[in-house]
């Protein structure tokens, strides 16, 4: 299973440059290799670790008011999502992960800039959707990308603020799953993967730092979505195959 760690490194590099990337890249890879529940659990842990480390690096650019709005609203989606994870079989979770990542691909590539929407309502809806997507699929990016587009959020501040958001949503997802009994022995990844993921995040941050000025956020985002699209297609295929065999 060690070959899943390069996905963490690549995702972290892309997230350091563009603001998103870890969840999009690792969630389909993890669920494809480890299965539904185990893969999503490890994806939540990975986004929490990468978000925490990137928050330290980008602290001064974070909009903490937006972070508070999105994360408090995320509770509305996190709890029912954790219940769904507990009840849904592995192939169904793989289909959810693949579909959510595919949605992120469509939204980001096909979305057009619109007139900025004001008010906290859109933040509440986006936070709740992000919480639901993160706990069920390990990827909150679709909701966050849509939110950044409809509010015309400045890229630099958006990229920085997403780091504590992803950290918090990852931790919330793990706590919610433990609380409703969605995590059990069979769903936990091998213990050695946990320090391996943490080390891979650090490696990705170190490698990504000098690339920030050399690679544009658009190029990094495009690469992340390309890798995510390939992983999503394979994950959806495996989920469908799993349902056909049950």
mmCIF file of C-alpha atoms in Angstrom:
data_model
loop_
_atom_site.group_PDB
_atom_site.id
_atom_site.type_symbol
_atom_site.label_atom_id
_atom_site.label_comp_id
_atom_site.label_asym_id
_atom_site.label_seq_id
_atom_site.Cartn_x
_atom_site.Cartn_y
_atom_site.Cartn_z
ATOM 1 C CA UNK A 1 0.000 0.000 0.000
ATOM 2 C CA UNK A 2 3.002 2.302 0.123
ATOM 3 C CA UNK A 3 2.302 3.413 -3.457
ATOM 4 C CA UNK A 4 -0.597 5.597 -2.257
ATOM 5 C CA UNK A 5 1.886 7.962 -0.582
ATOM 6 C CA UNK A 6 3.097 9.611 -3.816
ATOM 7 C CA UNK A 7 -0.506 10.746 -4.337
ATOM 8 C CA UNK A 8 -0.269 12.615 -1.021
ATOM 9 C CA UNK A 9 2.964 14.306 -2.104
ATOM 10 C CA UNK A 10 1.533 15.364 -5.469
ATOM 11 C CA UNK A 11 -1.732 16.565 -3.955
ATOM 12 C CA UNK A 12 0.077 18.603 -1.325
ATOM 13 C CA UNK A 13 2.327 20.261 -3.913
ATOM 14 C CA UNK A 14 -0.703 21.247 -5.982
ATOM 15 C CA UNK A 15 -2.580 22.498 -2.940
ATOM 16 C CA UNK A 16 0.389 24.610 -1.870
ATOM 17 C CA UNK A 17 0.320 26.312 -5.265
ATOM 18 C CA UNK A 18 -3.416 26.629 -6.030
ATOM 19 C CA UNK A 19 -5.231 26.225 -2.685
ATOM 20 C CA UNK A 20 -6.888 22.907 -3.538
ATOM 21 C CA UNK A 21 -5.556 19.551 -4.632
ATOM 22 C CA UNK A 22 -5.036 17.146 -1.730
ATOM 23 C CA UNK A 23 -8.604 15.903 -1.405
ATOM 24 C CA UNK A 24 -9.197 15.868 -5.161
ATOM 25 C CA UNK A 25 -6.136 13.706 -5.796
ATOM 26 C CA UNK A 26 -6.005 11.404 -2.754
ATOM 27 C CA UNK A 27 -9.715 10.640 -2.214
ATOM 28 C CA UNK A 28 -10.230 8.628 -5.424
ATOM 29 C CA UNK A 29 -6.801 6.990 -5.082
ATOM 30 C CA UNK A 30 -7.403 5.980 -1.455
ATOM 31 C CA UNK A 31 -10.921 4.644 -2.054
ATOM 32 C CA UNK A 32 -9.779 2.794 -5.157
ATOM 33 C CA UNK A 33 -6.983 0.997 -3.299
ATOM 34 C CA UNK A 34 -8.267 0.783 0.291
ATOM 35 C CA UNK A 35 -12.007 0.598 -0.267
ATOM 36 C CA UNK A 36 -14.814 3.029 0.541
ATOM 37 C CA UNK A 37 -14.788 3.556 4.315
ATOM 38 C CA UNK A 38 -11.031 3.121 4.787
ATOM 39 C CA UNK A 39 -10.166 5.365 1.863
ATOM 40 C CA UNK A 40 -12.454 8.194 2.966
ATOM 41 C CA UNK A 41 -11.190 7.932 6.554
ATOM 42 C CA UNK A 42 -7.584 8.295 5.410
ATOM 43 C CA UNK A 43 -8.532 11.112 3.008
ATOM 44 C CA UNK A 44 -10.121 13.031 5.900
ATOM 45 C CA UNK A 45 -6.996 12.513 7.980
ATOM 46 C CA UNK A 46 -4.738 13.606 5.120
ATOM 47 C CA UNK A 47 -6.672 16.813 4.420
ATOM 48 C CA UNK A 48 -6.650 17.646 8.127
ATOM 49 C CA UNK A 49 -2.864 17.238 8.356
ATOM 50 C CA UNK A 50 -2.094 19.080 5.118
ATOM 51 C CA UNK A 51 -4.537 21.851 6.009
ATOM 52 C CA UNK A 52 -2.968 22.315 9.435
ATOM 53 C CA UNK A 53 0.573 22.596 8.074
ATOM 54 C CA UNK A 54 -0.451 24.946 5.265
ATOM 55 C CA UNK A 55 -2.409 27.095 7.712
ATOM 56 C CA UNK A 56 0.818 27.754 9.586
ATOM 57 C CA UNK A 57 2.522 28.798 6.347
ATOM 58 C CA UNK A 58 -0.333 31.022 5.115
ATOM 59 C CA UNK A 59 -1.661 32.292 8.447
ATOM 60 C CA UNK A 60 -1.485 36.016 7.645
ATOM 61 C CA UNK A 61 -3.583 35.732 4.484
ATOM 62 C CA UNK A 62 -6.461 33.759 6.031
ATOM 63 C CA UNK A 63 -9.910 35.374 6.268
ATOM 64 C CA UNK A 64 -10.955 34.037 9.666
ATOM 65 C CA UNK A 65 -14.477 35.446 9.403
ATOM 66 C CA UNK A 66 -15.090 33.345 6.311
ATOM 67 C CA UNK A 67 -13.477 30.334 7.975
ATOM 68 C CA UNK A 68 -15.843 30.625 10.932
ATOM 69 C CA UNK A 69 -18.932 30.946 8.706
ATOM 70 C CA UNK A 70 -18.066 27.960 6.532
ATOM 71 C CA UNK A 71 -16.990 25.649 9.344
ATOM 72 C CA UNK A 72 -19.914 26.377 11.665
ATOM 73 C CA UNK A 73 -22.288 25.781 8.756
ATOM 74 C CA UNK A 74 -20.501 22.534 7.893
ATOM 75 C CA UNK A 75 -21.956 20.882 11.005
ATOM 76 C CA UNK A 76 -25.343 20.843 9.240
ATOM 77 C CA UNK A 77 -23.976 18.449 6.622
ATOM 78 C CA UNK A 78 -21.335 16.578 8.590
ATOM 79 C CA UNK A 79 -23.591 14.713 11.027
ATOM 80 C CA UNK A 80 -26.076 13.268 8.489
ATOM 81 C CA UNK A 81 -23.140 12.497 6.206
ATOM 82 C CA UNK A 82 -21.447 10.443 8.935
ATOM 83 C CA UNK A 83 -24.641 8.425 9.373
ATOM 84 C CA UNK A 84 -24.676 7.766 5.627
ATOM 85 C CA UNK A 85 -21.084 6.511 5.754
ATOM 86 C CA UNK A 86 -22.053 4.121 8.545
ATOM 87 C CA UNK A 87 -24.978 2.659 6.604
ATOM 88 C CA UNK A 88 -23.705 2.651 3.016
ATOM 89 C CA UNK A 89 -21.718 -0.335 1.628
ATOM 90 C CA UNK A 90 -18.234 0.136 0.217
ATOM 91 C CA UNK A 91 -19.161 0.172 -3.511
ATOM 92 C CA UNK A 92 -21.773 2.870 -2.879
ATOM 93 C CA UNK A 93 -19.168 5.029 -1.124
ATOM 94 C CA UNK A 94 -16.796 4.532 -4.043
ATOM 95 C CA UNK A 95 -19.510 5.740 -6.409
ATOM 96 C CA UNK A 96 -20.102 8.772 -4.187
ATOM 97 C CA UNK A 97 -16.394 9.651 -4.119
ATOM 98 C CA UNK A 98 -15.976 9.259 -7.863
ATOM 99 C CA UNK A 99 -19.118 11.265 -8.614
ATOM 100 C CA UNK A 100 -18.182 14.112 -6.263
ATOM 101 C CA UNK A 101 -14.704 14.415 -7.757
ATOM 102 C CA UNK A 102 -16.197 14.328 -11.260
ATOM 103 C CA UNK A 103 -18.563 17.112 -10.188
ATOM 104 C CA UNK A 104 -15.593 19.177 -9.043
ATOM 105 C CA UNK A 105 -14.004 18.677 -12.448
ATOM 106 C CA UNK A 106 -17.126 19.846 -14.297
ATOM 107 C CA UNK A 107 -17.751 22.816 -12.000
ATOM 108 C CA UNK A 108 -14.202 24.095 -12.223
ATOM 109 C CA UNK A 109 -13.762 23.682 -15.971
ATOM 110 C CA UNK A 110 -17.247 24.718 -17.097
ATOM 111 C CA UNK A 111 -18.047 27.326 -14.468
ATOM 112 C CA UNK A 112 -18.180 30.964 -15.513
ATOM 113 C CA UNK A 113 -17.551 34.007 -13.379
ATOM 114 C CA UNK A 114 -20.859 35.585 -12.338
ATOM 115 C CA UNK A 115 -21.844 38.762 -10.554
ATOM 116 C CA UNK A 116 -20.766 38.525 -6.919
ATOM 117 C CA UNK A 117 -23.465 37.357 -4.491
ATOM 118 C CA UNK A 118 -23.533 39.108 -1.118
ATOM 119 C CA UNK A 119 -24.794 37.892 2.269
ATOM 120 C CA UNK A 120 -24.081 35.003 4.608
ATOM 121 C CA UNK A 121 -26.790 32.724 3.192
ATOM 122 C CA UNK A 122 -24.634 31.415 0.363
ATOM 123 C CA UNK A 123 -21.852 30.780 2.889
ATOM 124 C CA UNK A 124 -24.154 28.740 5.104
ATOM 125 C CA UNK A 125 -25.343 26.626 2.172
ATOM 126 C CA UNK A 126 -21.801 26.142 0.875
ATOM 127 C CA UNK A 127 -20.472 25.233 4.311
ATOM 128 C CA UNK A 128 -23.213 22.662 4.868
ATOM 129 C CA UNK A 129 -22.629 21.179 1.413
ATOM 130 C CA UNK A 130 -18.881 21.098 2.025
ATOM 131 C CA UNK A 131 -19.373 19.291 5.324
ATOM 132 C CA UNK A 132 -21.616 16.694 3.694
ATOM 133 C CA UNK A 133 -19.249 16.111 0.778
ATOM 134 C CA UNK A 134 -16.174 15.970 2.994
ATOM 135 C CA UNK A 135 -17.509 13.369 5.416
ATOM 136 C CA UNK A 136 -19.016 11.156 2.698
ATOM 137 C CA UNK A 137 -16.406 11.534 -0.048
ATOM 138 C CA UNK A 138 -13.365 13.165 1.552
ATOM 139 C CA UNK A 139 -13.640 16.089 -0.897
ATOM 140 C CA UNK A 140 -15.170 19.449 0.019
ATOM 141 C CA UNK A 141 -13.688 21.223 -3.008
ATOM 142 C CA UNK A 142 -16.823 21.319 -5.234
ATOM 143 C CA UNK A 143 -18.774 23.354 -2.682
ATOM 144 C CA UNK A 144 -15.814 25.623 -1.961
ATOM 145 C CA UNK A 145 -15.034 26.247 -5.637
ATOM 146 C CA UNK A 146 -18.653 27.191 -6.342
ATOM 147 C CA UNK A 147 -18.668 29.477 -3.303
ATOM 148 C CA UNK A 148 -15.491 31.236 -4.427
ATOM 149 C CA UNK A 149 -16.966 31.786 -7.874
ATOM 150 C CA UNK A 150 -20.371 33.170 -6.847
ATOM 151 C CA UNK A 151 -18.785 35.513 -4.293
ATOM 152 C CA UNK A 152 -15.855 36.549 -6.542
ATOM 153 C CA UNK A 153 -13.448 35.635 -3.760
ATOM 154 C CA UNK A 154 -9.916 36.896 -4.385
ATOM 155 C CA UNK A 155 -7.688 33.920 -5.263
ATOM 156 C CA UNK A 156 -4.874 34.660 -2.800
ATOM 157 C CA UNK A 157 -7.202 34.981 0.189
ATOM 158 C CA UNK A 158 -9.333 32.052 -0.965
ATOM 159 C CA UNK A 159 -6.307 29.746 -1.285
ATOM 160 C CA UNK A 160 -5.089 30.685 2.196
ATOM 161 C CA UNK A 161 -8.498 30.435 3.898
ATOM 162 C CA UNK A 162 -9.187 27.012 2.424
ATOM 163 C CA UNK A 163 -6.331 25.537 4.453
ATOM 164 C CA UNK A 164 -7.897 25.974 7.935
ATOM 165 C CA UNK A 165 -11.275 25.149 6.366
ATOM 166 C CA UNK A 166 -10.010 21.810 5.042
ATOM 167 C CA UNK A 167 -8.212 21.153 8.351
ATOM 168 C CA UNK A 168 -11.366 21.798 10.360
ATOM 169 C CA UNK A 169 -13.659 19.850 8.045
ATOM 170 C CA UNK A 170 -11.271 16.901 8.129
ATOM 171 C CA UNK A 171 -11.244 16.860 11.927
ATOM 172 C CA UNK A 172 -15.017 17.346 12.094
ATOM 173 C CA UNK A 173 -15.522 14.402 9.741
ATOM 174 C CA UNK A 174 -13.317 12.120 11.840
ATOM 175 C CA UNK A 175 -15.050 13.115 15.090
ATOM 176 C CA UNK A 176 -18.515 12.724 13.554
ATOM 177 C CA UNK A 177 -17.691 9.240 12.268
ATOM 178 C CA UNK A 178 -16.381 8.153 15.647
ATOM 179 C CA UNK A 179 -19.479 9.589 17.339
ATOM 180 C CA UNK A 180 -22.014 7.702 15.208
ATOM 181 C CA UNK A 181 -19.993 4.485 15.080
ATOM 182 C CA UNK A 182 -19.045 4.795 11.426
ATOM 183 C CA UNK A 183 -15.418 3.880 12.184
ATOM 184 C CA UNK A 184 -14.592 0.321 13.155
ATOM 185 C CA UNK A 185 -11.573 -1.920 13.097
ATOM 186 C CA UNK A 186 -12.088 -3.088 9.530
ATOM 187 C CA UNK A 187 -12.352 0.500 8.268
ATOM 188 C CA UNK A 188 -9.166 1.767 9.870
ATOM 189 C CA UNK A 189 -6.108 1.922 7.614
ATOM 190 C CA UNK A 190 -2.860 0.192 8.554
ATOM 191 C CA UNK A 191 -1.192 2.068 11.463
ATOM 192 C CA UNK A 192 2.043 2.664 9.512
ATOM 193 C CA UNK A 193 0.094 4.653 6.898
ATOM 194 C CA UNK A 194 -0.651 7.442 9.370
ATOM 195 C CA UNK A 195 2.962 8.599 9.927
ATOM 196 C CA UNK A 196 3.622 7.853 6.271
ATOM 197 C CA UNK A 197 0.880 10.280 5.238
ATOM 198 C CA UNK A 198 2.152 12.962 7.633
ATOM 199 C CA UNK A 199 5.694 12.627 6.273
ATOM 200 C CA UNK A 200 4.410 12.736 2.689
ATOM 201 C CA UNK A 201 2.556 15.989 3.441
ATOM 202 C CA UNK A 202 5.767 17.533 4.778
ATOM 203 C CA UNK A 203 7.673 16.385 1.695
ATOM 204 C CA UNK A 204 4.983 17.878 -0.541
ATOM 205 C CA UNK A 205 5.130 21.203 1.295
ATOM 206 C CA UNK A 206 8.916 21.374 1.001
ATOM 207 C CA UNK A 207 8.821 20.495 -2.696
ATOM 208 C CA UNK A 208 5.934 22.843 -3.410
ATOM 209 C CA UNK A 209 7.372 25.931 -1.793
ATOM 210 C CA UNK A 210 9.919 26.813 -4.511
ATOM 211 C CA UNK A 211 7.353 25.980 -7.207
ATOM 212 C CA UNK A 212 4.853 28.608 -6.046
ATOM 213 C CA UNK A 213 6.603 31.324 -8.043
ATOM 214 C CA UNK A 214 7.367 29.105 -11.033
ATOM 215 C CA UNK A 215 4.022 27.419 -11.672
ATOM 216 C CA UNK A 216 0.807 29.408 -11.968
ATOM 217 C CA UNK A 217 -2.211 28.408 -9.838
ATOM 218 C CA UNK A 218 -4.187 27.730 -13.025
ATOM 219 C CA UNK A 219 -1.665 25.181 -14.260
ATOM 220 C CA UNK A 220 -1.527 23.467 -10.856
ATOM 221 C CA UNK A 221 -5.317 23.403 -10.662
ATOM 222 C CA UNK A 222 -5.593 21.936 -14.160
ATOM 223 C CA UNK A 223 -3.091 19.197 -13.316
ATOM 224 C CA UNK A 224 -4.918 18.396 -10.071
ATOM 225 C CA UNK A 225 -8.227 18.115 -11.896
ATOM 226 C CA UNK A 226 -6.704 15.947 -14.624
ATOM 227 C CA UNK A 227 -5.331 13.506 -12.078
ATOM 228 C CA UNK A 228 -8.567 13.662 -10.113
ATOM 229 C CA UNK A 229 -10.620 12.952 -13.231
ATOM 230 C CA UNK A 230 -8.630 9.816 -13.997
ATOM 231 C CA UNK A 231 -8.951 8.636 -10.387
ATOM 232 C CA UNK A 232 -12.672 9.408 -10.355
ATOM 233 C CA UNK A 233 -13.296 7.368 -13.497
ATOM 234 C CA UNK A 234 -11.481 4.344 -12.068
ATOM 235 C CA UNK A 235 -13.240 4.682 -8.713
ATOM 236 C CA UNK A 236 -16.686 4.906 -10.319
ATOM 237 C CA UNK A 237 -15.868 1.848 -12.408
ATOM 238 C CA UNK A 238 -14.774 -0.122 -9.369
ATOM 239 C CA UNK A 239 -17.909 0.926 -7.469
ATOM 240 C CA UNK A 240 -20.166 -0.184 -10.303
ATOM 241 C CA UNK A 241 -18.306 -3.475 -10.586
ATOM 242 C CA UNK A 242 -18.634 -3.998 -6.832
ATOM 243 C CA UNK A 243 -22.392 -3.432 -6.955
ATOM 244 C CA UNK A 244 -22.751 -5.832 -9.869
ATOM 245 C CA UNK A 245 -20.913 -8.557 -7.954
ATOM 246 C CA UNK A 246 -23.022 -8.229 -4.786
#
